[in-house]
DNA sequence: TTGAAAGCGCTAACAC
DNA sequence: GTGTTAGCGCTTTCAA
């Protein structure tokens, strides 16, 4: 197969130990020997085998990251930050994608365990509890990021999504809206804690400030928002303030509203959450809620790796505050 | 550390061999023994250690994917498709992100080699040749996807980006534009083959149909397109047809044009490439070039794994054709 | 049908 | 400062 330490040892006329020590920059090795070893290694294109090293060490230098949908820009940027943070701390990141599916979630958790990841970042809300069970049974250090699975008592670095829901309802009420609606994820995904929290915050505040809010199962894509909004806009009493479970969905609502001749920001207020780069474009100018993704992921990865290095369970419980970014899609009545 | 095959063997009162065989569903093991083994394994929460397995086998079941920027939706969706395709074929995917940086590119290639990936999908255009050299020295099966590094003679499944550039220039010319401009990546990244190919196709066709095209270094983000366009729009003779190296950049151009009172689709035509979901929104309605990402990645991963399974180098050379999606951002003079 | 033993590539005692 | 040796968890002859 591939070049081993043995061949490097042979070529540089030292023992395997010496080669190993040279690669670990052990101070016992002379510069001269080290150079000889490195020269041989380079000539042979030797690359250490991490499986062998890990096996010997009894531990890897890998952390896992479980996300729902890596194709979604929100998760993709989390993965990017996580990878860099982990790398800077000497760990590699193994990202797996559950695709919002229970069965795949267990499959990928199993994959992480087979790979003996030292810790796991959880940004996937469990459909089943099986994955969590497995991780717990393995005593794998765990940190929930972004949102926290229902009934999960462990460490977390999360966005205050209930507060985000409140912010949304408060803002819409303040802008003069009286018939609020929340467009959440598809029926099958709406039980995920993120959406539950958003909904709770939104509904409670809506009830307090205006009236009972309508909840509609839409989805997290432009197409889903569009479809849901089409139905909504043909109702006899249409809502005048719509909060979507993400920005993409809100784009779909805007699209449908435009098509129906309903003026966004005048007849109806629309807002989302995630604050994607495109939401700031003046043509969309979507009011959104920004989540401090970078800080979130950096904090989580750092805490996770710290726990790993100190051989303890992570205990961090941090809640980051969302920020409302008001734009033209939700203008006050007076300004209309 | 973690539970090993030995403990499962002990609990189920068989040898380690039997446990191993049982897990491989070897036909020599009786159903009865198998059940006993599985029961014990479950009780102990045994999960096989893939490092040990791989070491013994002398080979992993992992393929690597090297991308430039996983935060970019275009790459993110490639990763998602690659992961699923690989999983379906019994391989796991190890994704690494070069961040467009030469040094990181070599670092992550080294990481892939240490992990003994059996093959690599290359969607990162090399800044240095070092990464490629390493991979070649290791005889790692390699397939370039999306675009092909300069001077790379190996297997590839690519988009015909030169043709994409032609399509863009042809379309703009047909729409009546006479002063074309190409907004490419930042100076430091513009030598990547993808942008070189786009530029070549665009310039050659522009020269043939209209006049010499202007080339401007912008970048691949909204902000970059906006900045570049601001400069461009204050020129004495501004271009009337702009082709951007991706959709995000084009959004930035539209934003700047709106701000300058230059009417997109009337005074100026703007188009991009990638055809992001948001480009179809009527408020943006960005003409773009669609690349068959799913087919591309599926084909590449399948070919790569096929080569791996048959212990040969991949030889596929496939070029997929881009498709122009005309929208309102580039309307014909007559329709204005 | 099951078990004993060797070895994948590497590291860490321990000896020299 | 360098070498010898054992063993990480697993699979795979080969023997029983």
XYZ file of C-alpha atoms (C1' of nucleotides) in Angstrom:
704
model
C 0.000 0.000 0.000
C 1.366 3.338 1.044
C 4.764 4.284 2.377
C 5.284 3.456 6.043
C 7.551 4.633 8.765
C 9.567 1.483 8.299
C 10.696 2.391 4.820
C 11.651 5.861 5.928
C 13.656 4.272 8.740
C 15.389 1.946 6.324
C 16.293 4.692 3.877
C 17.583 7.035 6.548
C 19.327 4.149 8.321
C 17.743 4.684 11.717
C 15.103 2.846 13.695
C 11.377 3.370 13.336
C 11.323 4.983 16.754
C 13.744 7.633 15.634
C 11.595 8.459 12.660
C 8.526 8.671 14.854
C 10.315 10.892 17.348
C 11.707 13.061 14.591
C 8.212 13.657 13.289
C 7.045 14.570 16.760
C 9.879 17.073 16.952
C 11.119 15.333 20.076
C 14.101 17.163 21.533
C 16.110 13.973 21.938
C 16.700 13.762 18.194
C 19.712 15.597 16.781
C 19.159 18.147 14.085
C 21.336 16.087 11.863
C 19.350 12.887 12.238
C 16.150 14.822 11.937
C 17.242 16.330 8.653
C 18.259 12.929 7.347
C 14.906 11.476 8.334
C 12.974 14.316 6.779
C 14.955 14.099 3.579
C 14.188 10.398 3.310
C 10.533 11.001 4.131
C 10.248 13.624 1.483
C 11.966 11.460 -1.084
C 9.549 8.644 -0.389
C 6.555 10.967 -0.085
C 5.883 9.604 3.339
C 2.719 10.774 5.046
C 1.878 9.474 8.522
C -1.135 7.223 8.743
C -3.578 8.798 11.122
C -5.570 5.604 11.597
C -2.481 3.896 12.972
C -1.564 6.852 15.092
C -5.054 7.211 16.496
C -5.290 3.529 17.192
C -2.079 3.598 19.093
C -3.007 6.735 20.978
C -6.388 5.349 21.803
C -7.950 8.592 20.648
C -8.474 10.661 17.539
C -8.200 14.390 17.013
C -11.553 14.701 15.340
C -14.778 16.373 16.331
C -18.061 15.733 14.617
C -20.607 18.239 13.420
C -24.136 17.088 12.811
C -26.252 19.434 10.714
C -29.668 19.202 9.137
C -28.939 20.472 5.706
C -25.544 21.518 4.576
C -26.980 22.867 1.330
C -28.679 25.604 3.346
C -26.456 28.709 3.449
C -27.113 29.153 7.147
C -25.708 25.745 8.045
C -22.977 25.985 5.426
C -21.527 29.062 7.035
C -21.676 27.396 10.439
C -19.709 24.484 9.048
C -17.102 26.810 7.641
C -16.556 28.585 10.917
C -16.507 25.303 12.826
C -13.920 23.806 10.511
C -11.598 26.764 10.874
C -11.957 27.027 14.600
C -11.346 23.316 15.063
C -8.362 23.344 12.743
C -6.815 26.219 14.641
C -7.128 24.146 17.797
C -5.527 21.095 16.227
C -8.650 19.118 15.490
C -10.203 18.053 12.256
C -13.898 18.351 11.634
C -16.070 15.575 10.312
C -19.322 17.027 9.085
C -22.363 14.886 8.540
C -25.737 15.825 7.179
C -28.963 14.353 8.499
C -31.125 15.797 5.734
C -33.852 16.299 8.381
C -34.403 12.534 8.385
C -34.619 10.375 11.501
C -33.079 7.297 9.953
C -30.195 9.207 8.443
C -29.624 10.936 11.725
C -28.994 7.642 13.493
C -26.870 6.437 10.608
C -24.586 9.437 10.701
C -24.312 9.416 14.480
C -23.174 5.840 14.160
C -20.669 6.973 11.572
C -19.327 9.576 13.965
C -18.983 6.969 16.698
C -17.205 4.530 14.390
C -14.809 7.313 13.624
C -14.330 7.764 17.352
C -14.899 11.494 17.264
C -13.920 13.009 20.582
C -16.874 15.319 20.722
C -19.914 16.346 18.772
C -21.495 19.622 17.826
C -25.208 19.151 17.451
C -27.007 21.473 15.071
C -29.565 18.960 14.062
C -32.746 18.665 16.012
C -33.464 15.087 16.625
C -36.353 13.445 14.882
C -35.858 10.367 16.989
C -33.968 10.158 20.250
C -31.873 7.245 19.056
C -28.948 9.375 17.937
C -28.771 11.212 21.229
C -28.999 7.952 23.128
C -26.082 6.519 21.237
C -23.980 9.582 21.867
C -24.819 9.620 25.514
C -24.087 5.929 25.905
C -20.670 6.593 24.408
C -20.128 9.470 26.846
C -19.212 11.666 23.918
C -18.870 15.303 24.920
C -21.765 17.089 23.318
C -22.693 20.665 22.698
C -25.927 21.766 21.124
C -25.468 24.776 18.875
C -27.963 27.215 17.455
C -30.861 25.415 18.998
C -31.342 22.824 21.655
C -33.177 19.525 21.240
C -36.279 19.167 23.388
C -35.471 17.642 26.711
C -31.757 18.024 26.144
C -30.212 18.922 29.450
C -26.580 19.171 28.378
C -24.217 21.908 27.309
C -25.375 24.380 24.738
C -24.539 27.550 22.916
C -27.780 28.668 21.469
C -29.595 31.571 20.037
C -32.490 32.772 22.089
C -35.044 31.776 19.509
C -37.985 32.338 21.798
C -36.760 35.905 22.175
C -36.387 36.049 18.402
C -40.038 35.134 18.079
C -40.910 37.838 20.579
C -38.828 40.389 18.720
C -40.660 39.539 15.537
C -44.112 39.870 17.057
C -43.181 43.058 18.897
C -41.802 44.598 15.750
C -44.801 43.688 13.631
C -47.186 44.966 16.297
C -45.244 48.175 16.563
C -45.453 48.606 12.805
C -49.202 48.535 13.155
C -49.963 44.949 12.174
C -52.991 43.395 13.815
C -53.395 40.003 12.149
C -50.165 38.112 12.542
C -49.081 34.852 10.963
C -46.094 32.619 11.506
C -44.906 30.541 8.562
C -43.060 27.643 10.081
C -41.292 24.595 8.683
C -43.112 21.786 6.937
C -45.424 19.731 9.127
C -42.844 16.975 9.434
C -40.114 19.313 10.674
C -42.127 21.806 12.691
C -41.614 19.907 15.921
C -37.922 20.744 15.857
C -37.085 22.809 18.856
C -35.943 25.796 16.857
C -39.348 26.245 15.302
C -41.174 25.416 18.474
C -39.240 28.124 20.308
C -39.769 30.683 17.572
C -43.441 29.891 17.534
C -43.849 30.070 21.282
C -42.184 33.468 21.531
C -44.122 34.773 18.574
C -47.522 33.491 19.616
C -47.271 34.575 23.232
C -46.243 38.068 22.294
C -48.815 38.257 19.532
C -51.578 37.318 21.946
C -50.365 39.877 24.399
C -50.088 42.717 21.898
C -52.629 42.017 19.202
C -54.593 38.839 18.859
C -54.035 35.151 18.393
C -51.489 34.524 15.678
C -52.147 32.182 12.815
C -49.601 29.406 12.291
C -49.081 27.929 8.864
C -46.850 25.047 7.872
C -44.819 26.184 4.914
C -41.192 25.098 4.649
C -37.731 26.549 4.493
C -37.353 27.267 0.810
C -38.440 30.022 -1.543
C -40.855 27.653 -3.234
C -42.423 26.647 0.069
C -42.960 30.248 1.134
C -44.469 31.073 -2.203
C -46.930 28.210 -2.114
C -47.992 28.920 1.436
C -48.402 32.633 0.752
C -50.508 32.012 -2.325
C -53.042 30.185 -0.186
C -52.830 32.745 2.568
C -53.388 35.687 0.246
C -56.608 34.343 -1.130
C -58.177 34.090 2.315
C -61.035 36.412 3.060
C -59.181 38.171 5.865
C -55.555 38.036 5.002
C -52.871 38.586 7.634
C -51.115 41.934 7.642
C -47.910 40.752 9.280
C -46.054 37.571 8.364
C -43.048 36.158 10.145
C -41.234 33.352 8.329
C -39.047 30.658 9.869
C -36.195 31.689 7.595
C -35.303 34.302 5.014
C -35.661 32.042 1.992
C -39.251 31.349 2.916
C -39.842 35.087 3.321
C -38.511 35.683 -0.187
C -41.161 33.289 -1.419
C -43.853 35.214 0.433
C -42.686 38.471 -1.113
C -42.747 36.865 -4.530
C -46.316 35.679 -4.048
C -47.418 39.029 -2.641
C -45.953 40.865 -5.631
C -47.773 38.505 -7.951
C -51.058 39.110 -6.136
C -50.694 42.855 -6.200
C -50.354 42.953 -2.451
C -47.804 45.623 -1.581
C -45.115 44.369 0.780
C -44.301 47.002 3.387
C -47.642 48.717 2.789
C -50.524 46.280 2.649
C -48.568 43.625 4.387
C -45.401 43.349 6.440
C -43.078 40.407 5.862
C -40.037 39.398 7.822
C -37.681 36.451 8.160
C -34.856 35.184 10.262
C -31.199 34.433 9.395
C -30.401 37.769 7.776
C -28.843 36.284 4.662
C -26.523 38.518 2.676
C -29.206 38.941 0.025
C -31.777 40.258 2.470
C -29.959 43.565 2.590
C -30.392 44.116 -1.147
C -32.641 47.111 -1.590
C -34.828 45.224 -4.030
C -35.684 42.721 -1.332
C -34.984 44.818 1.728
C -36.240 42.109 4.006
C -36.555 42.778 7.698
C -34.846 39.912 9.414
C -33.401 38.672 12.646
C -29.689 38.264 12.748
C -28.162 35.449 14.696
C -24.564 35.766 15.819
C -23.430 32.674 13.953
C -19.710 33.244 14.115
C -19.597 33.899 17.820
C -21.955 31.016 18.384
C -19.912 28.427 16.563
C -16.561 29.695 17.751
C -17.708 29.621 21.348
C -19.164 26.163 20.969
C -16.151 24.612 19.248
C -13.736 26.196 21.685
C -15.726 24.994 24.674
C -16.048 21.530 23.199
C -12.365 21.136 22.511
C -11.491 22.585 25.885
C -13.671 19.968 27.524
C -12.050 17.254 25.427
C -8.536 18.376 26.283
C -9.374 18.421 29.962
C -11.199 15.148 29.771
C -14.450 16.382 31.186
C -17.948 16.969 29.981
C -18.670 20.435 28.607
C -20.949 22.408 30.883
C -21.300 25.665 29.020
C -24.797 27.063 28.810
C -24.770 30.221 26.857
C -27.591 32.008 25.165
C -26.802 34.615 22.565
C -29.226 37.363 21.808
C -30.703 37.836 18.375
C -30.867 41.263 16.794
C -33.659 42.674 14.724
C -32.674 44.297 11.456
C -35.565 46.451 10.324
C -35.898 47.091 6.619
C -38.501 48.188 4.119
C -40.469 44.955 4.091
C -41.995 45.997 7.415
C -42.691 49.691 7.391
C -44.742 51.449 10.055
C -48.322 52.340 9.123
C -47.527 55.998 9.510
C -44.724 55.823 6.973
C -46.783 54.120 4.343
C -11.473 3.867 26.499
C -14.342 2.612 24.417
C -15.902 -0.822 24.229
C -13.965 -3.303 22.108
C -14.761 -6.489 20.314
C -13.063 -8.357 23.110
C -15.619 -7.335 25.692
C -18.449 -8.264 23.403
C -16.787 -11.638 22.903
C -16.449 -12.125 26.609
C -20.055 -11.219 27.359
C -21.453 -13.402 24.605
C -19.027 -16.209 25.498
C -17.529 -16.584 22.022
C -14.207 -15.668 20.508
C -13.339 -12.298 19.033
C -13.324 -13.899 15.620
C -16.920 -14.911 15.970
C -17.962 -11.427 16.916
C -16.114 -9.981 13.962
C -17.659 -12.532 11.628
C -21.091 -11.928 13.064
C -20.785 -8.208 12.382
C -19.760 -8.926 8.832
C -22.875 -11.062 8.471
C -20.658 -13.972 7.511
C -22.750 -17.006 6.610
C -20.686 -19.341 8.737
C -22.183 -17.904 11.917
C -25.422 -19.434 13.167
C -28.416 -17.201 13.649
C -28.367 -18.138 17.265
C -24.785 -17.105 17.915
C -25.318 -13.999 15.859
C -28.269 -12.967 17.977
C -26.336 -13.591 21.136
C -23.464 -11.498 19.863
C -25.713 -8.675 18.784
C -27.525 -8.676 22.089
C -24.249 -8.390 23.941
C -23.039 -5.672 21.586
C -26.165 -3.680 22.088
C -26.024 -4.074 25.819
C -22.458 -2.780 25.853
C -23.139 -0.117 23.243
C -20.394 -1.543 21.127
C -19.494 0.377 17.985
C -16.740 -0.930 15.727
C -13.609 1.188 15.586
C -13.076 2.192 12.005
C -9.456 3.183 12.561
C -8.668 -0.363 13.630
C -10.663 -1.832 10.827
C -9.088 0.393 8.225
C -5.637 -0.284 9.546
C -6.174 -3.989 9.317
C -7.721 -3.733 5.875
C -4.969 -1.525 4.682
C -7.537 0.817 3.220
C -10.290 3.181 4.273
C -13.732 3.740 2.812
C -13.364 7.479 2.605
C -13.146 9.885 -0.276
C -12.022 13.462 0.065
C -13.628 16.563 -1.344
C -11.547 19.688 -1.654
C -13.527 22.885 -2.122
C -12.641 26.547 -2.135
C -15.324 27.917 0.077
C -17.939 25.806 1.703
C -19.775 28.911 2.858
C -20.629 29.648 -0.754
C -24.047 28.144 -1.590
C -22.739 26.815 -4.883
C -20.068 24.684 -3.221
C -22.323 23.817 -0.311
C -24.837 22.172 -2.584
C -22.049 20.279 -4.323
C -20.902 18.956 -0.976
C -24.388 17.840 -0.115
C -24.815 15.896 -3.319
C -21.336 14.403 -3.013
C -21.966 13.249 0.536
C -25.182 11.516 -0.388
C -23.818 9.872 -3.487
C -20.766 8.619 -1.648
C -22.828 7.347 1.254
C -25.089 5.438 -1.098
C -22.005 3.748 -2.506
C -20.678 2.816 0.907
C -18.105 5.552 1.312
C -17.888 8.416 3.696
C -16.973 11.890 2.570
C -14.324 14.030 4.184
C -14.789 17.607 3.088
C -12.036 20.147 3.437
C -12.070 23.821 2.651
C -9.092 25.636 1.171
C -10.540 29.093 1.654
C -8.895 30.080 -1.657
C -5.532 30.024 0.100
C -2.439 28.263 -1.200
C -1.050 27.360 2.201
C -4.323 25.993 3.452
C -4.720 24.029 0.278
C -1.513 22.114 0.917
C -2.427 21.686 4.560
C -5.781 20.132 3.798
C -4.400 17.909 1.066
C -1.958 16.640 3.632
C -4.868 16.054 5.978
C -6.632 14.015 3.315
C -3.525 11.931 2.762
C -3.045 11.326 6.472
C -6.585 10.099 6.545
C -5.708 7.793 3.671
C -8.645 8.825 1.545
C -8.988 6.460 -1.364
C -9.754 9.177 -3.865
C -10.223 12.904 -4.112
C -12.733 15.174 -5.738
C -11.070 18.413 -6.640
C -13.263 21.485 -6.773
C -10.573 23.842 -5.691
C -8.369 25.472 -8.228
C -4.829 25.218 -7.137
C -3.024 28.311 -6.076
C 0.177 26.378 -5.845
C 0.903 23.042 -7.454
C 2.078 21.534 -4.215
C -1.258 19.974 -3.345
C -1.588 18.328 -6.718
C 1.983 17.076 -6.530
C 1.330 15.432 -3.192
C -1.789 13.765 -4.459
C -0.084 12.546 -7.571
C 2.878 11.208 -5.645
C 0.451 9.221 -3.528
C -1.231 7.876 -6.664
C -4.555 8.959 -5.255
C -7.339 8.638 -7.796
C -8.361 12.153 -8.661
C -11.262 13.753 -10.430
C -11.563 17.433 -11.083
C -15.134 18.652 -10.793
C -16.783 21.830 -11.956
C -13.561 23.198 -13.329
C -10.191 21.831 -14.147
C -6.866 23.144 -12.816
C -4.559 24.551 -15.445
C -2.303 21.908 -16.868
C -4.261 19.158 -15.169
C -4.317 16.235 -17.547
C -6.324 13.794 -15.454
C -9.929 12.757 -15.157
C -12.564 15.431 -14.967
C -16.249 16.111 -14.945
C -16.522 19.761 -15.707
C -18.818 22.436 -16.849
C -17.923 23.950 -20.167
C -17.123 27.312 -18.695
C -15.579 28.658 -21.867
C -18.890 27.922 -23.538
C -20.617 29.621 -20.621
C -18.573 32.728 -21.327
C -19.552 32.519 -24.996
C -23.195 32.104 -24.102
C -23.017 35.199 -21.958
C -21.397 37.334 -24.630
C -23.709 36.022 -27.337
C -26.738 36.745 -25.235
C -25.656 40.248 -24.313
C -24.785 41.021 -27.931
C -28.126 39.687 -29.056
C -29.849 41.901 -26.524
C -28.232 44.861 -28.206
C -25.312 45.514 -25.889
C -22.209 46.949 -27.475
C -19.855 47.706 -24.590
C -19.361 44.537 -22.648
C -17.636 44.011 -19.327
C -16.695 40.916 -17.375
C -16.544 41.183 -13.612
C -14.237 38.427 -12.498
C -12.907 37.269 -9.156
C -10.521 39.342 -7.071
C -7.062 39.846 -8.536
C -5.625 37.124 -6.323
C -8.138 34.502 -7.435
C -8.678 35.465 -11.049
C -6.032 33.061 -12.289
C -8.169 30.117 -11.248
C -9.055 28.119 -14.285
C -12.772 28.634 -13.886
C -12.458 32.379 -14.276
C -9.836 32.116 -16.972
C -12.138 29.899 -19.021
C -15.144 32.145 -18.499
C -13.095 35.138 -19.489
C -11.636 33.523 -22.573
C -15.022 32.474 -23.898
C -16.531 35.824 -23.093
C -13.747 37.953 -24.529
C -13.361 35.993 -27.739
C -17.046 36.109 -28.466
C -17.279 39.743 -27.468
C -14.513 40.658 -29.884
C -16.192 38.690 -32.636
C -19.643 40.168 -32.105
C -19.132 43.621 -30.681
C -15.824 44.990 -29.511
C -13.129 44.286 -26.994
C -14.622 43.482 -23.630
C -13.518 45.223 -20.508
C -12.366 43.000 -17.671
C -12.651 44.154 -14.097
C -11.476 42.430 -10.955
C -14.330 42.435 -8.520
C -14.920 39.398 -6.325
C -17.511 36.762 -5.619
C -19.679 38.495 -3.075
C -22.491 41.024 -3.152
C -20.241 43.606 -1.577
C -17.518 43.048 -4.163
C -19.921 43.423 -7.073
C -21.326 46.570 -5.546
C -17.944 48.188 -5.074
C -16.765 47.310 -8.562
C -19.977 48.518 -10.138
C -19.854 51.830 -8.305
C -16.530 52.577 -9.955
C -17.668 51.293 -13.320
C -20.842 53.370 -13.316
C -19.018 56.633 -12.827
C -16.862 56.088 -15.897
C -17.453 58.421 -18.802
C -18.542 55.640 -21.102
C -20.148 53.028 -18.987
C -20.613 49.468 -20.223
C -24.086 48.455 -21.312
C -23.686 44.736 -20.695
C -22.090 43.234 -17.595
C -21.348 39.565 -17.029
C -20.394 38.615 -13.483
C -18.393 35.604 -12.370
C -21.217 34.554 -10.082
C -24.744 35.530 -9.153
C -23.872 37.103 -5.826
C -21.569 39.546 -7.569
C -24.323 40.347 -10.062
C -26.679 41.147 -7.201
C -24.141 43.684 -6.049
C -24.016 45.240 -9.500
C -27.788 45.521 -9.590
C -27.738 47.142 -6.183
C -25.198 49.720 -7.311
C -27.040 50.374 -10.567
C -30.298 50.966 -8.694
C -28.524 53.386 -6.404
C -27.060 55.273 -9.387
C -30.386 55.516 -11.149
C -29.129 53.262 -13.928
C -32.003 51.056 -14.983
C -31.067 47.381 -15.071
C -32.582 45.688 -18.110
C -32.974 49.034 -19.851
C -29.893 51.192 -19.588
C -27.731 48.266 -18.753
C -27.911 44.489 -18.933
C -26.565 42.447 -16.032
C -26.110 38.720 -15.798
C -24.432 36.173 -13.599
C -23.626 32.511 -13.428
C -24.736 29.787 -10.944
C -28.468 30.432 -11.157
C -29.020 30.563 -7.430
C -32.539 29.977 -6.200
C -32.896 33.683 -5.450
C -32.072 34.736 -9.004
C -35.491 33.600 -10.142
C -37.234 36.006 -7.762
C -39.081 38.553 -9.885
C -37.583 41.413 -7.887
C -34.120 40.359 -8.938
C -34.955 38.443 -12.084
C -31.327 37.925 -12.870
C -30.342 36.327 -16.136
C -27.921 33.604 -15.261
C -26.188 30.507 -16.489
C -27.231 27.278 -14.911
C -24.697 24.582 -14.314
C -25.892 21.022 -13.914
C -24.449 20.626 -10.452
C -26.293 17.495 -9.420
C -25.440 15.535 -12.530
C -21.895 16.818 -12.347
C -21.218 15.714 -8.811
C -23.095 12.446 -9.072
C -21.193 11.500 -12.179
C -17.894 12.446 -10.656
C -18.400 10.628 -7.366
C -19.700 7.533 -9.093
C -16.772 7.449 -11.494
C -14.310 8.035 -8.687
C -15.651 5.245 -6.529
C -15.893 2.939 -9.494
C -12.229 3.534 -10.203
C -11.381 2.919 -6.555
C -13.336 -0.322 -6.423
C -11.618 -1.561 -9.556
C -8.253 -0.395 -8.394
C -7.500 1.748 -11.379
C -7.139 5.417 -12.140
C -10.298 7.211 -13.213
C -10.216 8.186 -16.862
C -13.530 9.922 -17.293
C -13.450 13.164 -19.238
C -16.866 14.602 -19.413
C -17.962 18.103 -20.178
C -21.454 19.173 -19.277
C -23.126 21.990 -21.095
C -24.309 25.106 -19.322
C -27.717 26.544 -19.990
C -28.634 30.181 -20.268
C -31.653 31.310 -18.268
C -32.788 34.632 -19.685
C -34.625 36.957 -17.340
C -35.518 40.607 -17.045
C -32.071 41.820 -16.069
C -31.069 41.499 -19.729
C -33.920 42.594 -21.924
C -33.581 43.153 -25.676
C -33.292 46.781 -26.813
C -36.563 46.451 -28.695
C -38.440 45.383 -25.603
C -37.234 48.251 -23.524
C -19.188 -23.732 13.069
C -15.736 -21.666 15.993
C -10.995 -20.357 17.951
C -5.809 -19.155 18.076
C -2.448 -16.348 16.349
C -0.368 -12.985 13.439
C -0.052 -8.438 11.885
C -1.842 -3.676 9.761
C 1.375 1.340 11.125
C 2.365 3.626 14.738
C 4.014 5.190 19.624
C 5.881 4.801 24.293
C 8.099 2.320 27.881
C 12.307 0.863 28.759
C 16.953 -0.542 27.828
C 21.390 0.521 25.944
C 20.604 9.990 21.350
C 18.960 5.708 19.490
C 17.035 0.876 19.330
C 13.989 -3.135 21.063
C 9.639 -4.525 22.106
C 4.842 -4.689 23.036
C 0.338 -3.578 21.893
C -3.782 -0.253 20.315
C -8.727 -3.004 17.897
C -9.600 -5.336 14.318
C -9.659 -9.064 10.396
C -8.058 -13.162 8.367
C -5.663 -17.182 7.336
C -5.338 -21.649 9.187
C -6.344 -25.322 12.276
C -9.544 -27.792 15.064
